[in-house]
Short mmCIF file of C-alpha atoms and ligand atoms in Angstrom, two decimals:
data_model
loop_
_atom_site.label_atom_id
_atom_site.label_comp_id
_atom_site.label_asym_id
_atom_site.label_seq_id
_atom_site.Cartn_x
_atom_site.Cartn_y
_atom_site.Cartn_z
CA UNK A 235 7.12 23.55 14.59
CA UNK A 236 5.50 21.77 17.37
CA UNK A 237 1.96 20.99 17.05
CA UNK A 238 -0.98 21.84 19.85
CA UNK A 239 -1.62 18.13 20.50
CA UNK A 240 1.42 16.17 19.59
CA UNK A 241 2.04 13.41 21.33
CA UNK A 242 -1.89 12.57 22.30
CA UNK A 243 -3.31 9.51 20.36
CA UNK A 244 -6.66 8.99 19.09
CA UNK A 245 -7.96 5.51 18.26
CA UNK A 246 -10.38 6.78 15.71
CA UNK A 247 -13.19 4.16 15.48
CA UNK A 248 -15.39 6.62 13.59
CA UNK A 249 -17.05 6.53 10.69
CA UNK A 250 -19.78 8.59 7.94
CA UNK A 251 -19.06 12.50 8.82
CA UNK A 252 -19.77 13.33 12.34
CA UNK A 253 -17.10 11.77 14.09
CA UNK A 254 -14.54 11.68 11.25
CA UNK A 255 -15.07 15.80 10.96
CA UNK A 256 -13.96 15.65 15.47
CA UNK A 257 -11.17 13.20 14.45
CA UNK A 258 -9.64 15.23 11.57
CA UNK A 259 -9.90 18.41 13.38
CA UNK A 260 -7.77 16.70 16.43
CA UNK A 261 -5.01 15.49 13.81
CA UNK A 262 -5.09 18.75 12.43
CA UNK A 263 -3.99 20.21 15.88
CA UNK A 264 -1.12 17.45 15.88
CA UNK A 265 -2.61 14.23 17.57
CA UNK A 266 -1.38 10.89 15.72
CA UNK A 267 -5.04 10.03 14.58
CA UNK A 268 -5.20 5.97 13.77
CA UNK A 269 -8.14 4.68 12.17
CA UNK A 270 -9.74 1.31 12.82
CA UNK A 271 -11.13 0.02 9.92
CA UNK A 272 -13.58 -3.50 8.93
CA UNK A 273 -11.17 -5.23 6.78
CA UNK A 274 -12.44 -5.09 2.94
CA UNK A 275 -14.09 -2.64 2.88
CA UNK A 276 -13.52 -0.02 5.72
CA UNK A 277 -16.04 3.49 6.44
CA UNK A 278 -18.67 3.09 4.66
CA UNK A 279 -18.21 6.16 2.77
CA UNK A 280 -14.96 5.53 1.31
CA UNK A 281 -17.85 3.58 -1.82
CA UNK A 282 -20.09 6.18 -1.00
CA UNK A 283 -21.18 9.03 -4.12
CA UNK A 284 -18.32 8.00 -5.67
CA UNK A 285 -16.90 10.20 -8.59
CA UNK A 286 -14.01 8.51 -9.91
CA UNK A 287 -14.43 4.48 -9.98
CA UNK A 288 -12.34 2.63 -7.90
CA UNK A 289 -10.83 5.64 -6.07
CA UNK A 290 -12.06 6.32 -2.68
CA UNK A 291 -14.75 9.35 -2.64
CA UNK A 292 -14.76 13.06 -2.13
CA UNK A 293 -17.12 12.14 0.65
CA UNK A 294 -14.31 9.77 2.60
CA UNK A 295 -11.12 12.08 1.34
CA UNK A 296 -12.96 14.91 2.38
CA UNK A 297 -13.28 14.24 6.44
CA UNK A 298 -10.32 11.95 7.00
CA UNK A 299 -7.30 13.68 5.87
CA UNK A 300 -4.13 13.60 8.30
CA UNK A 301 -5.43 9.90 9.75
CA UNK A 302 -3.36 6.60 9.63
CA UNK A 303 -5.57 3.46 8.66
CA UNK A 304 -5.55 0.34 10.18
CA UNK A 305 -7.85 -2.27 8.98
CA UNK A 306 -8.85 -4.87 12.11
CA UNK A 307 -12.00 -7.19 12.31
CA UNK A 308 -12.70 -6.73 15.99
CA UNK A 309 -14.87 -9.21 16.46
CA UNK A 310 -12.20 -11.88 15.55
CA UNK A 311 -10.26 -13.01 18.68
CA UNK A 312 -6.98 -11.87 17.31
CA UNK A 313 -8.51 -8.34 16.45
CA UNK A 314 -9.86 -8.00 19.73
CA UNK A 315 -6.47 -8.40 21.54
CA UNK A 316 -5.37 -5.93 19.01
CA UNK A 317 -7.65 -3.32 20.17
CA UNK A 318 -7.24 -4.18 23.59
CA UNK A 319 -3.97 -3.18 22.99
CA UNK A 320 -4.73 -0.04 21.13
CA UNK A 321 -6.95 1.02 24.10
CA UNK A 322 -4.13 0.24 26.92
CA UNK A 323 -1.96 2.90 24.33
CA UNK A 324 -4.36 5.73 23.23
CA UNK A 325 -5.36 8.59 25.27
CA UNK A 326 -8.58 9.01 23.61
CA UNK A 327 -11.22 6.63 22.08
CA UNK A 328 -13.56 8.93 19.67
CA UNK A 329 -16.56 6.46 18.32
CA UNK A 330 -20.10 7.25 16.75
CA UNK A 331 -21.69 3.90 16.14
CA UNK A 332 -25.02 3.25 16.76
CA UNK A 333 -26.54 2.88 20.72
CA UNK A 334 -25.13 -0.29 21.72
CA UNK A 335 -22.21 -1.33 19.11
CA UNK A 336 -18.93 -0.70 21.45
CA UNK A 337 -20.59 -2.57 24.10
CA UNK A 338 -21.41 -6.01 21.93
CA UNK A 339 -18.02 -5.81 20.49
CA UNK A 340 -17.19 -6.03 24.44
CA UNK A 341 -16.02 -2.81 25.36
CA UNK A 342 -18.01 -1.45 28.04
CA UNK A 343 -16.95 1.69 29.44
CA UNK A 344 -16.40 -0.33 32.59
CA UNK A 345 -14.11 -2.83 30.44
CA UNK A 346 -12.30 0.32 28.82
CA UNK A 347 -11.40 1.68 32.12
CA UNK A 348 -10.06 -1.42 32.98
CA UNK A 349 -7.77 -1.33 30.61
CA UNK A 350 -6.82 2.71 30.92
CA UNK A 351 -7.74 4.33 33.32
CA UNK A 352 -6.59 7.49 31.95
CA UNK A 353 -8.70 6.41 28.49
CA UNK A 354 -11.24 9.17 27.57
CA UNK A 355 -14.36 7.61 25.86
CA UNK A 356 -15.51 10.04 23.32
CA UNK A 357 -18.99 9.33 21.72
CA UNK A 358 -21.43 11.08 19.09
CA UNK A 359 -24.78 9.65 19.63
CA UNK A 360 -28.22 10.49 17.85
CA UNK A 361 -30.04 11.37 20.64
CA UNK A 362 -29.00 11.36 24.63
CA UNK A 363 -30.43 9.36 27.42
CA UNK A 364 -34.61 9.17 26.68
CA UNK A 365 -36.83 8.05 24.76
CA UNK A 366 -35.15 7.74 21.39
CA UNK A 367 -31.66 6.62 22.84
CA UNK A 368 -31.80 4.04 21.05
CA UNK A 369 -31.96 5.58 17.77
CA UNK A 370 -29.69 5.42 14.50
CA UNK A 371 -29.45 8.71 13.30
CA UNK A 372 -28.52 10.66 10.05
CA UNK A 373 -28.05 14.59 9.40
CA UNK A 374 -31.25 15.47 8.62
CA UNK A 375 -33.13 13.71 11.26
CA UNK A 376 -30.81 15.62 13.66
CA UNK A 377 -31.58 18.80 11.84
CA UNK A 378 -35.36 18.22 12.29
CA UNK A 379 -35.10 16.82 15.86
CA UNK A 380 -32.75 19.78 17.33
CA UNK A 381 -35.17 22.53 15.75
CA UNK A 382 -33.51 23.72 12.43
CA UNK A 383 -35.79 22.36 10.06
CA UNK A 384 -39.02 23.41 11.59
CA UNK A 385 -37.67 27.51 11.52
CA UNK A 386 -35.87 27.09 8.33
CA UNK A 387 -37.69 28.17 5.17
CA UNK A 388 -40.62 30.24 4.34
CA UNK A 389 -43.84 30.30 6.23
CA UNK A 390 -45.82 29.15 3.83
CA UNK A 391 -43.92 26.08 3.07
CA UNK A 392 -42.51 23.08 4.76
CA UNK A 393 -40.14 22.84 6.79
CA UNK A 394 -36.43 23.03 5.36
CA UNK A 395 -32.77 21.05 5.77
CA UNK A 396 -30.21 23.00 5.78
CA UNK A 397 -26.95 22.31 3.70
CA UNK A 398 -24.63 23.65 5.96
CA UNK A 399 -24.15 19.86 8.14
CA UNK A 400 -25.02 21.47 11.41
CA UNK A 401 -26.11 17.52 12.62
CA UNK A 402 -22.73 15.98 11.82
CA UNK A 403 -20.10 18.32 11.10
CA UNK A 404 -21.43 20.48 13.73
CA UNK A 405 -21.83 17.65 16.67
CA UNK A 406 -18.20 16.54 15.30
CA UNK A 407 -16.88 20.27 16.26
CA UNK A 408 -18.82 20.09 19.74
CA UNK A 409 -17.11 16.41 20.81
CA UNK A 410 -13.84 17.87 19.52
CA UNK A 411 -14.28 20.41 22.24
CA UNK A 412 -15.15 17.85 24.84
CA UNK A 413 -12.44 15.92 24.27
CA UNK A 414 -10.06 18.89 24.34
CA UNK A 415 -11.97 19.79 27.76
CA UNK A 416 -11.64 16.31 28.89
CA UNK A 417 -7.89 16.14 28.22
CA UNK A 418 -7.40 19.32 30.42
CA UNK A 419 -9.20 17.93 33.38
CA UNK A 420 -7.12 15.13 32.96
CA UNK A 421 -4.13 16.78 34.06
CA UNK A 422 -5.15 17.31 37.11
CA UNK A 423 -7.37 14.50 37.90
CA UNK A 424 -5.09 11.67 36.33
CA UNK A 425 -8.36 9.83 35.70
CA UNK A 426 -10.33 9.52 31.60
CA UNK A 427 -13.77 10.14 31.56
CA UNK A 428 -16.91 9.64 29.06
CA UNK A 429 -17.88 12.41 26.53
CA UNK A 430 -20.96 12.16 25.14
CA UNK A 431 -22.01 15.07 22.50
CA UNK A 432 -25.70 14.03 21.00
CA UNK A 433 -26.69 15.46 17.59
CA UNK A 434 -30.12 16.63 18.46
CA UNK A 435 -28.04 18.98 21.59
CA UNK A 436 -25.96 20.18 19.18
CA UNK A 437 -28.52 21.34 16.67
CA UNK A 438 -30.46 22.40 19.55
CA UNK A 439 -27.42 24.49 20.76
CA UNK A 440 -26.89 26.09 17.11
CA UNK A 441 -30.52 27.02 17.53
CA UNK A 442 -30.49 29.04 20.69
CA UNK A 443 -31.64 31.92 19.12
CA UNK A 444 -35.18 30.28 17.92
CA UNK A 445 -35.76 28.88 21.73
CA UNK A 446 -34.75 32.84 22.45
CA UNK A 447 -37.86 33.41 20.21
CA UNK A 448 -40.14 30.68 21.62
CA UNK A 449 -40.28 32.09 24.47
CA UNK A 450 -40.38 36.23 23.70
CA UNK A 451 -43.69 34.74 21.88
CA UNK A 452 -45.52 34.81 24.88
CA UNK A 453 -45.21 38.82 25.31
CA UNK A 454 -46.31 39.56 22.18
CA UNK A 455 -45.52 39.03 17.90
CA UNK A 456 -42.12 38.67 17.07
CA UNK A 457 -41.94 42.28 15.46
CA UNK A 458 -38.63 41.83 13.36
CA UNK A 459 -39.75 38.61 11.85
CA UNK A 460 -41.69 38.99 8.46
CA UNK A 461 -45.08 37.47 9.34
CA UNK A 462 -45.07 41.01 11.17
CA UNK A 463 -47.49 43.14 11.49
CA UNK A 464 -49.77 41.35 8.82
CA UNK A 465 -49.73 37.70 9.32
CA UNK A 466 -50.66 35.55 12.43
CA UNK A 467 -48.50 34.21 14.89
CA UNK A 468 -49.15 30.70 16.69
CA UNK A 469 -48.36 29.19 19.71
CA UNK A 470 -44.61 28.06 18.40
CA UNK A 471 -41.85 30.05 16.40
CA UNK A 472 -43.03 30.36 12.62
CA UNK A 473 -40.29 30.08 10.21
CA UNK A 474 -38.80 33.09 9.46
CA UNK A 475 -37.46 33.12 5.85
CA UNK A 476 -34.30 35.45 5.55
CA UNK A 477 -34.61 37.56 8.37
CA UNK A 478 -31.81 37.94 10.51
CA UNK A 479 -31.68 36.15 13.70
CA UNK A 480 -30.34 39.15 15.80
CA UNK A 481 -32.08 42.34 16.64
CA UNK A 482 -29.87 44.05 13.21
CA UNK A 483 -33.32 43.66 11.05
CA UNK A 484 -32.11 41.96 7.58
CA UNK A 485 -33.37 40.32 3.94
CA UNK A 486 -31.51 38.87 0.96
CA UNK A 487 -32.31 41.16 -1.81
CA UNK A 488 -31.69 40.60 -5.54
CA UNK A 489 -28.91 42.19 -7.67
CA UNK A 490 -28.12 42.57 -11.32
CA UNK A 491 -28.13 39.60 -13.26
CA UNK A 492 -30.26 37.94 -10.53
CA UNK A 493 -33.09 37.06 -13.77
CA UNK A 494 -30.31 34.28 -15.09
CA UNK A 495 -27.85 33.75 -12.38
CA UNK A 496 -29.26 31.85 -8.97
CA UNK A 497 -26.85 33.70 -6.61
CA UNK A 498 -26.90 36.93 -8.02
CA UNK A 499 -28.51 37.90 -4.47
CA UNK A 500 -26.95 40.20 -1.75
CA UNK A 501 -27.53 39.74 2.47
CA UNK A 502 -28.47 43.15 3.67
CA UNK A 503 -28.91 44.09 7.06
CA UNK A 504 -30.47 47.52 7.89
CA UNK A 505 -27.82 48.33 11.12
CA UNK A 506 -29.62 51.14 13.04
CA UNK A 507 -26.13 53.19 13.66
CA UNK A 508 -25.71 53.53 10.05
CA UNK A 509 -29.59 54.27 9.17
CA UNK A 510 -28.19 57.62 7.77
CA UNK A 511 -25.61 56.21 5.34
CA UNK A 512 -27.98 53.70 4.11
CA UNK A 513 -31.18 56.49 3.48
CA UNK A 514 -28.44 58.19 1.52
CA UNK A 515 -26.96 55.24 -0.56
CA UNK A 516 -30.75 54.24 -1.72
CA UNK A 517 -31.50 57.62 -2.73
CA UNK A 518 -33.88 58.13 0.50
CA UNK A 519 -32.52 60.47 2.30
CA UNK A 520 -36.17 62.31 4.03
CA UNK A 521 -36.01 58.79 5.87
CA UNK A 522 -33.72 60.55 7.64
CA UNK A 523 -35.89 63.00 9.94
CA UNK A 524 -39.36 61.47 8.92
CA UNK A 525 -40.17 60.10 11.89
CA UNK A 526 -42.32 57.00 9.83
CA UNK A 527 -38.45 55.49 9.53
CA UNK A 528 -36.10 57.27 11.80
CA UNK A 529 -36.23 55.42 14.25
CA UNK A 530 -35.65 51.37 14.55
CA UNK A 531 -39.12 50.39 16.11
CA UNK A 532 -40.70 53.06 13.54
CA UNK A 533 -39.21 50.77 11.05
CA UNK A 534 -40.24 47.61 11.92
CA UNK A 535 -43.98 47.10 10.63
CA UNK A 536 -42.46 48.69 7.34
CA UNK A 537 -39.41 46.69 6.65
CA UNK A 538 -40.94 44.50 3.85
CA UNK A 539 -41.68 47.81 2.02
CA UNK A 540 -37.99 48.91 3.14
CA UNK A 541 -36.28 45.83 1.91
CA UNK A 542 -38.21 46.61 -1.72
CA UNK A 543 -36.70 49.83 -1.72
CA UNK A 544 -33.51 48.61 -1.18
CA UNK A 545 -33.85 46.23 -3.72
CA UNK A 546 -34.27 48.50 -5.97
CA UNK A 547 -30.99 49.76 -5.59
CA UNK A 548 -29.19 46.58 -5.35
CA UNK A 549 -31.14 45.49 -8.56
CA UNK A 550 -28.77 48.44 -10.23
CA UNK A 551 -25.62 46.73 -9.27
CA UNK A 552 -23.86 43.45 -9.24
CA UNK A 553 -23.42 41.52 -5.91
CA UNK A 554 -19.98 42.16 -5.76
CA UNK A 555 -20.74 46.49 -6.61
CA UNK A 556 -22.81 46.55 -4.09
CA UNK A 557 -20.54 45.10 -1.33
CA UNK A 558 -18.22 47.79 -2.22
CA UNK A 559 -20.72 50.60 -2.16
CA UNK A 560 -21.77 49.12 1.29
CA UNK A 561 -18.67 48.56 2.95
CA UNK A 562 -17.42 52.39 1.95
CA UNK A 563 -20.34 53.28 4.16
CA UNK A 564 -19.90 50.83 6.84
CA UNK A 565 -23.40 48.98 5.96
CA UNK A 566 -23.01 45.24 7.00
CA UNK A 567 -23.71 43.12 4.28
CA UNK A 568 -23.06 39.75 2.26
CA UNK A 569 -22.81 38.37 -1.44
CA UNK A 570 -24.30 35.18 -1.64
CA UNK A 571 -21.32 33.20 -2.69
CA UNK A 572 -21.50 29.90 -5.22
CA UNK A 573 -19.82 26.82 -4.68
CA UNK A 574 -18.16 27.65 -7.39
CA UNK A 575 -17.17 31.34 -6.20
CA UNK A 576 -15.77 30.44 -3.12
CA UNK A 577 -13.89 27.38 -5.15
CA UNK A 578 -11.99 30.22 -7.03
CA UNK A 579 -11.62 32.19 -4.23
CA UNK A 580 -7.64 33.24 -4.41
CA UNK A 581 -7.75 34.15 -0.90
CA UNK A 582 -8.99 31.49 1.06
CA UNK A 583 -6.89 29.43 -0.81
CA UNK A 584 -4.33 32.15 0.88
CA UNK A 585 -5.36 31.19 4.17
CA UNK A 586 -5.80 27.76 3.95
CA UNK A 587 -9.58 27.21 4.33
CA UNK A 588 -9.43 26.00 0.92
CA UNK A 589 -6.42 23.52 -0.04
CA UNK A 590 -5.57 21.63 -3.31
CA UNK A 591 -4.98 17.66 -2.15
CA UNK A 592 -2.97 15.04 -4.06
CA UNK A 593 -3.97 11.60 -3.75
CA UNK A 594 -2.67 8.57 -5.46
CA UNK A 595 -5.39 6.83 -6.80
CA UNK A 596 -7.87 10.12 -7.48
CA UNK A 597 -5.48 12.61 -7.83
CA UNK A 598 -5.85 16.29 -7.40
CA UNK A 599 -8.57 18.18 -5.54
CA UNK A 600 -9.64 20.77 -3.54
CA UNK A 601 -11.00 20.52 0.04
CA UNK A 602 -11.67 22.37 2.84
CA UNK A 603 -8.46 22.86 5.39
CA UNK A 604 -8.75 23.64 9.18
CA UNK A 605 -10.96 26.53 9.98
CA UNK A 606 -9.44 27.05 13.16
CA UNK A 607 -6.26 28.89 12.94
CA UNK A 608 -3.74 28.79 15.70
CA UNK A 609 -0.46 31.06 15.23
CA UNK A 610 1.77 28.31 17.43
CA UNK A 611 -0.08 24.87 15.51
CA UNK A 612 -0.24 26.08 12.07
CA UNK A 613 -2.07 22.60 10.00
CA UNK A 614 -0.43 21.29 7.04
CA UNK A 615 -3.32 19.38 4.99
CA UNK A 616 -2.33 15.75 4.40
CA UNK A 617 -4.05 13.50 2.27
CA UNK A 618 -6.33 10.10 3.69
CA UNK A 619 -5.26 7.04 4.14
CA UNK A 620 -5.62 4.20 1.98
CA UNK A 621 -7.54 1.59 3.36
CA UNK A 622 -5.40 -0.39 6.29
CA UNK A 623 -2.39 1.75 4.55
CA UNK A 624 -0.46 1.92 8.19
CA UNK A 625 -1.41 -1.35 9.89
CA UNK A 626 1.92 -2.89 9.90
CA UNK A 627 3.62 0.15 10.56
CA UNK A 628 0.92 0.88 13.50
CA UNK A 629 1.15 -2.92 14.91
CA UNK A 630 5.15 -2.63 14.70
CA UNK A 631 5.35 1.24 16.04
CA UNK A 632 2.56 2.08 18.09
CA UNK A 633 2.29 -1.43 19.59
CA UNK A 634 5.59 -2.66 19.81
CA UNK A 635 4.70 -6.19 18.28
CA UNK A 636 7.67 -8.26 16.50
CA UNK A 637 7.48 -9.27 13.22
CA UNK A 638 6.63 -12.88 14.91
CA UNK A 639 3.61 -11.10 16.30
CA UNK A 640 2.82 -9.11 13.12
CA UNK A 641 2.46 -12.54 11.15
CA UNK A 642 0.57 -14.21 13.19
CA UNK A 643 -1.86 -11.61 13.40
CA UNK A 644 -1.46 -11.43 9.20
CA UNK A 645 -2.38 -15.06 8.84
CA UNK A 646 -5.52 -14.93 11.68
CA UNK A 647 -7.13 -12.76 8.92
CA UNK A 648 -8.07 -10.47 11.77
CA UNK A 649 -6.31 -7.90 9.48
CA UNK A 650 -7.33 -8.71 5.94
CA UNK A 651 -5.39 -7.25 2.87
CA UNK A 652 -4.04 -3.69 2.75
CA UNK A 653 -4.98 -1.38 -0.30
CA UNK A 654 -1.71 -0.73 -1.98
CA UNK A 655 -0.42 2.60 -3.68
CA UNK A 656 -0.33 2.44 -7.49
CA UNK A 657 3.64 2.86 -7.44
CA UNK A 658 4.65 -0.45 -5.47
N1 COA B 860 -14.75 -4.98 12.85
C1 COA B 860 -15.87 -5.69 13.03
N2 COA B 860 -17.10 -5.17 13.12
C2 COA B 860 -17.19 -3.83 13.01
C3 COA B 860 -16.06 -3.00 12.80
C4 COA B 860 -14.80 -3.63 12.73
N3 COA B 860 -13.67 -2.94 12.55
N4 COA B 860 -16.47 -1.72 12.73
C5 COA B 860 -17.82 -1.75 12.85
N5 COA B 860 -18.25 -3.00 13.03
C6 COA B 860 -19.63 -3.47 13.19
C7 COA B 860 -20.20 -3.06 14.52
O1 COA B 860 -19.72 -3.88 15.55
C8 COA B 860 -21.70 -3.18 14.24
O2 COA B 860 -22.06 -4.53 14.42
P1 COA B 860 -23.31 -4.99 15.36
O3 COA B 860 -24.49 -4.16 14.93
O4 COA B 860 -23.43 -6.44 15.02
O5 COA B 860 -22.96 -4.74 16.77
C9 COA B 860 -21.81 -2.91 12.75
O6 COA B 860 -20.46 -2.84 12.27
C10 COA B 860 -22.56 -1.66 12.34
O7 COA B 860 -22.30 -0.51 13.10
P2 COA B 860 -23.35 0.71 13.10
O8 COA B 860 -22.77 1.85 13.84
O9 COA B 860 -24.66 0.19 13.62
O10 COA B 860 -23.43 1.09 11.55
P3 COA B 860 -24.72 1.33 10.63
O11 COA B 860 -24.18 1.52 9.26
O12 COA B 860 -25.75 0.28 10.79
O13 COA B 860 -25.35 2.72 11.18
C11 COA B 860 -25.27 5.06 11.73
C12 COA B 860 -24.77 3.94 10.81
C13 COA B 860 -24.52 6.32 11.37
C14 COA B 860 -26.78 5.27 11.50
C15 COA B 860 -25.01 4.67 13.21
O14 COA B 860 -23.66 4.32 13.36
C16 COA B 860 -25.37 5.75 14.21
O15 COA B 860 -26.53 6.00 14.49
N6 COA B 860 -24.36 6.41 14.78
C17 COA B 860 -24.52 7.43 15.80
C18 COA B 860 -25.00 8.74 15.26
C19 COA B 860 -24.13 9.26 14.16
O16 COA B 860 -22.95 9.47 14.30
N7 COA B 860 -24.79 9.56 13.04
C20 COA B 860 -24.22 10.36 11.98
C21 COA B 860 -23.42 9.62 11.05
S1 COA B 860 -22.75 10.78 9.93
#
């Protein structure tokens, strides 16, 4: 079956996890993905918390399945023609080095479009155009510049990271999206054009919700958050703890076995249309009519107390019993799922969100396949590259270059040595 974006090519010169995560969701649509690689030793995080020795790491495996490797020293004279080359062929150019790299290697956007017009430039930066443009940037410092950090956690400590990779991973899905966009336009206009998504905008832009709040705090407390009605509220948004980010009031509550297990806890969210239901399922039900709790603004100095009520309930039943109960009645909720759990978990592996991976020098193991499911581009999960695996076959196809060519290119060293599968 066709695939969404066959026939587009990437020249992938990403590395880390923010623009590998954009690449690997394009080659996952279809688009022939080719990696440019230093020669020797290649992204970074192919070395990088390394499990099995020798064997490139969950971390590189992980974010670069479907890709084609080709190892090239670009600053070399011979390497440079090579991706001058690559340029004049690819539709789309997806990079996240630091401010500045492209440009010393001597390709300018200017000098790109020189050599395709039709070239889309496609770039994950730290910051955008300011004061910290200049910036390297990991995760975490994206997390705490874009806003997550300083409303994640409890009040009365400091400021959290998530683990969900909302500075990478969730920048990476943002330029994937631009450079979709950008391919559209290009239908019509016949001309590339730069794509720029910046970490700190796209943890910004996952934290709407808490700007949303910034600026309600000027009209009064924010009444569904828990520092409400006892504690004080500053001049910024206070981190919130567990409470839901909607206007669905919620807390994660324990459940049985929570004493020994860490994630024997249950998301609950008190859904005003099903008030009833839930009064009943606690064993509450004269917070029906009294009007202390019928009603959701009634409710919202109390929920605290509420949430302990619940618990108590939810303390009487395993995370997984209490779903059940819950969903019978309609009551949104949430088991807080393991690593472990959601390893296991027979259906995603159904689905495809979870796939087992062979690889030759590692062997079997499990990843996470394409979240985004489309019913005409259904993704088959391939395994990453060795390093420079492809970059005779990607000098001789994609390029067109004789085997004349292809040698002298070999012996410039602009290439370096392939990593070779166990079986030749
Ligand atoms: N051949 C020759 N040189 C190459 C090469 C190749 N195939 N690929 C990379 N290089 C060189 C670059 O030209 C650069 O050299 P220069 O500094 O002399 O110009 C050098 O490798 C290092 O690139 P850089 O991007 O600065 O890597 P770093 O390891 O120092 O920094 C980051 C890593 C992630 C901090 C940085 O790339 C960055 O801030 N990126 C943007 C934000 C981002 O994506 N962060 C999240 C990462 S998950």
């Amino acid at each position: 079956m066709a695939k969404a974006l066959e026939g587009i090519k990437i020249l992938d010169f990403t590395h880390v996890q923010s623009g590998p995560t954009c690449t690997q969701l394009l080659a996952w649509f279809g688009a022939d993905v080719i990696k440019v690689e230093r020669p020797g030793e290649g992204d970074i995080t192919r070395g990088q918390l390394r499990d099995i020795p020798d064997a490139d790491s969950l971390y590189f495996t992980m974010l670069n399945h479907n890709k084609r490797s080709i190892t090239l020293d670009t600053k070399a004279p011979e390497g440079k023609k090579v991706l001058e080359e690559l340029v004049r062929t690819c539709d789309v150019l997806v990079e996240n080095f630091a401010p500045g790299v492209l440009k010393r290697m001597g390709f300018s956007w200017e000098r790109i479009q020189e050599l395709n017009p039709k070239m889309i430039v496609a770039s994950v930066k730290g910051f955008g155009p300011g004061p910290y443009e200049d910036c390297k940037v990991y995760e975490n410092v994206a997390q705490c510049a874009g806003g997550a950090a300083s409303t994640t956690g409890f009040d009365d400590g400091p400021p959290l990271v998530t683990g969900a990779q909302i500075g990478d991973s969730g920048t990476g899905l943002h330029l994937a999206l631009g450079i979709v966009a950008a391919l559209y336009q290009r239908n019509t206009s016949g001309r590339g054009q730069q794509v720029l998504a910046a970490m700190q905008d796209g943890v910004l832009n996952l934290c709407r919700v808490k700007l949303r709040d910034q600026q309600r705090l000027a009209h009064g407390p924010l009444k569904e958050y828990p520092q409400f009605p006892h504690g004080e509220f500053g001049d910024t948004v206070p981190r919130a703890g567990n409470a839901s980010g909607g206007g669905q009031p919620g807390w994660i509550l324990k459940c049985k076995g929570w004493e020994t297990d860490p994630n024997a806890y249950i998301y609950f969210i008190a859904q005003a249309p099903v008030w009833e239901k839930i009064c009943n399922v606690i064993g509450k039900p004269e917070w029906i009519t009294d009007p202390e709790y019928a009603k959701p603004a009634a409710r919202l100095p109390k929920l605290k107390d509420i949430f302990a009520t619940v618990e108590e309930w939810t303390m009487t039943k395993t995370k997984f019993e209490a779903m059940e109960i819950l969903n019978k009645f309609d009551i949104p909720c949430g088991p807080i799922l393991s690593m472990k759990e959601i390893a296991e978990d027979q259906s995603l592996r159904a689905t495809g969100t979870i796939v087992e991976v062979d690889h030759p020098t590692r062997g079997k193991y499990l990843s996470v396949g394409n979240p985004i499911k489309l019913s005409d581009s259904p993704t088959e999960v391939t395994r990453s590259p060795l390093l420079g695996e492809h970059t005779e076959e990607i000098l001789r196809d994609v390029l067109g270059f004789d085997e004349n060519r292809i040698a002298e290119i070999r012996n410039s060293g602009a290439v370096g040595q392939a990593q070779r599968l166990a079986a030749e």
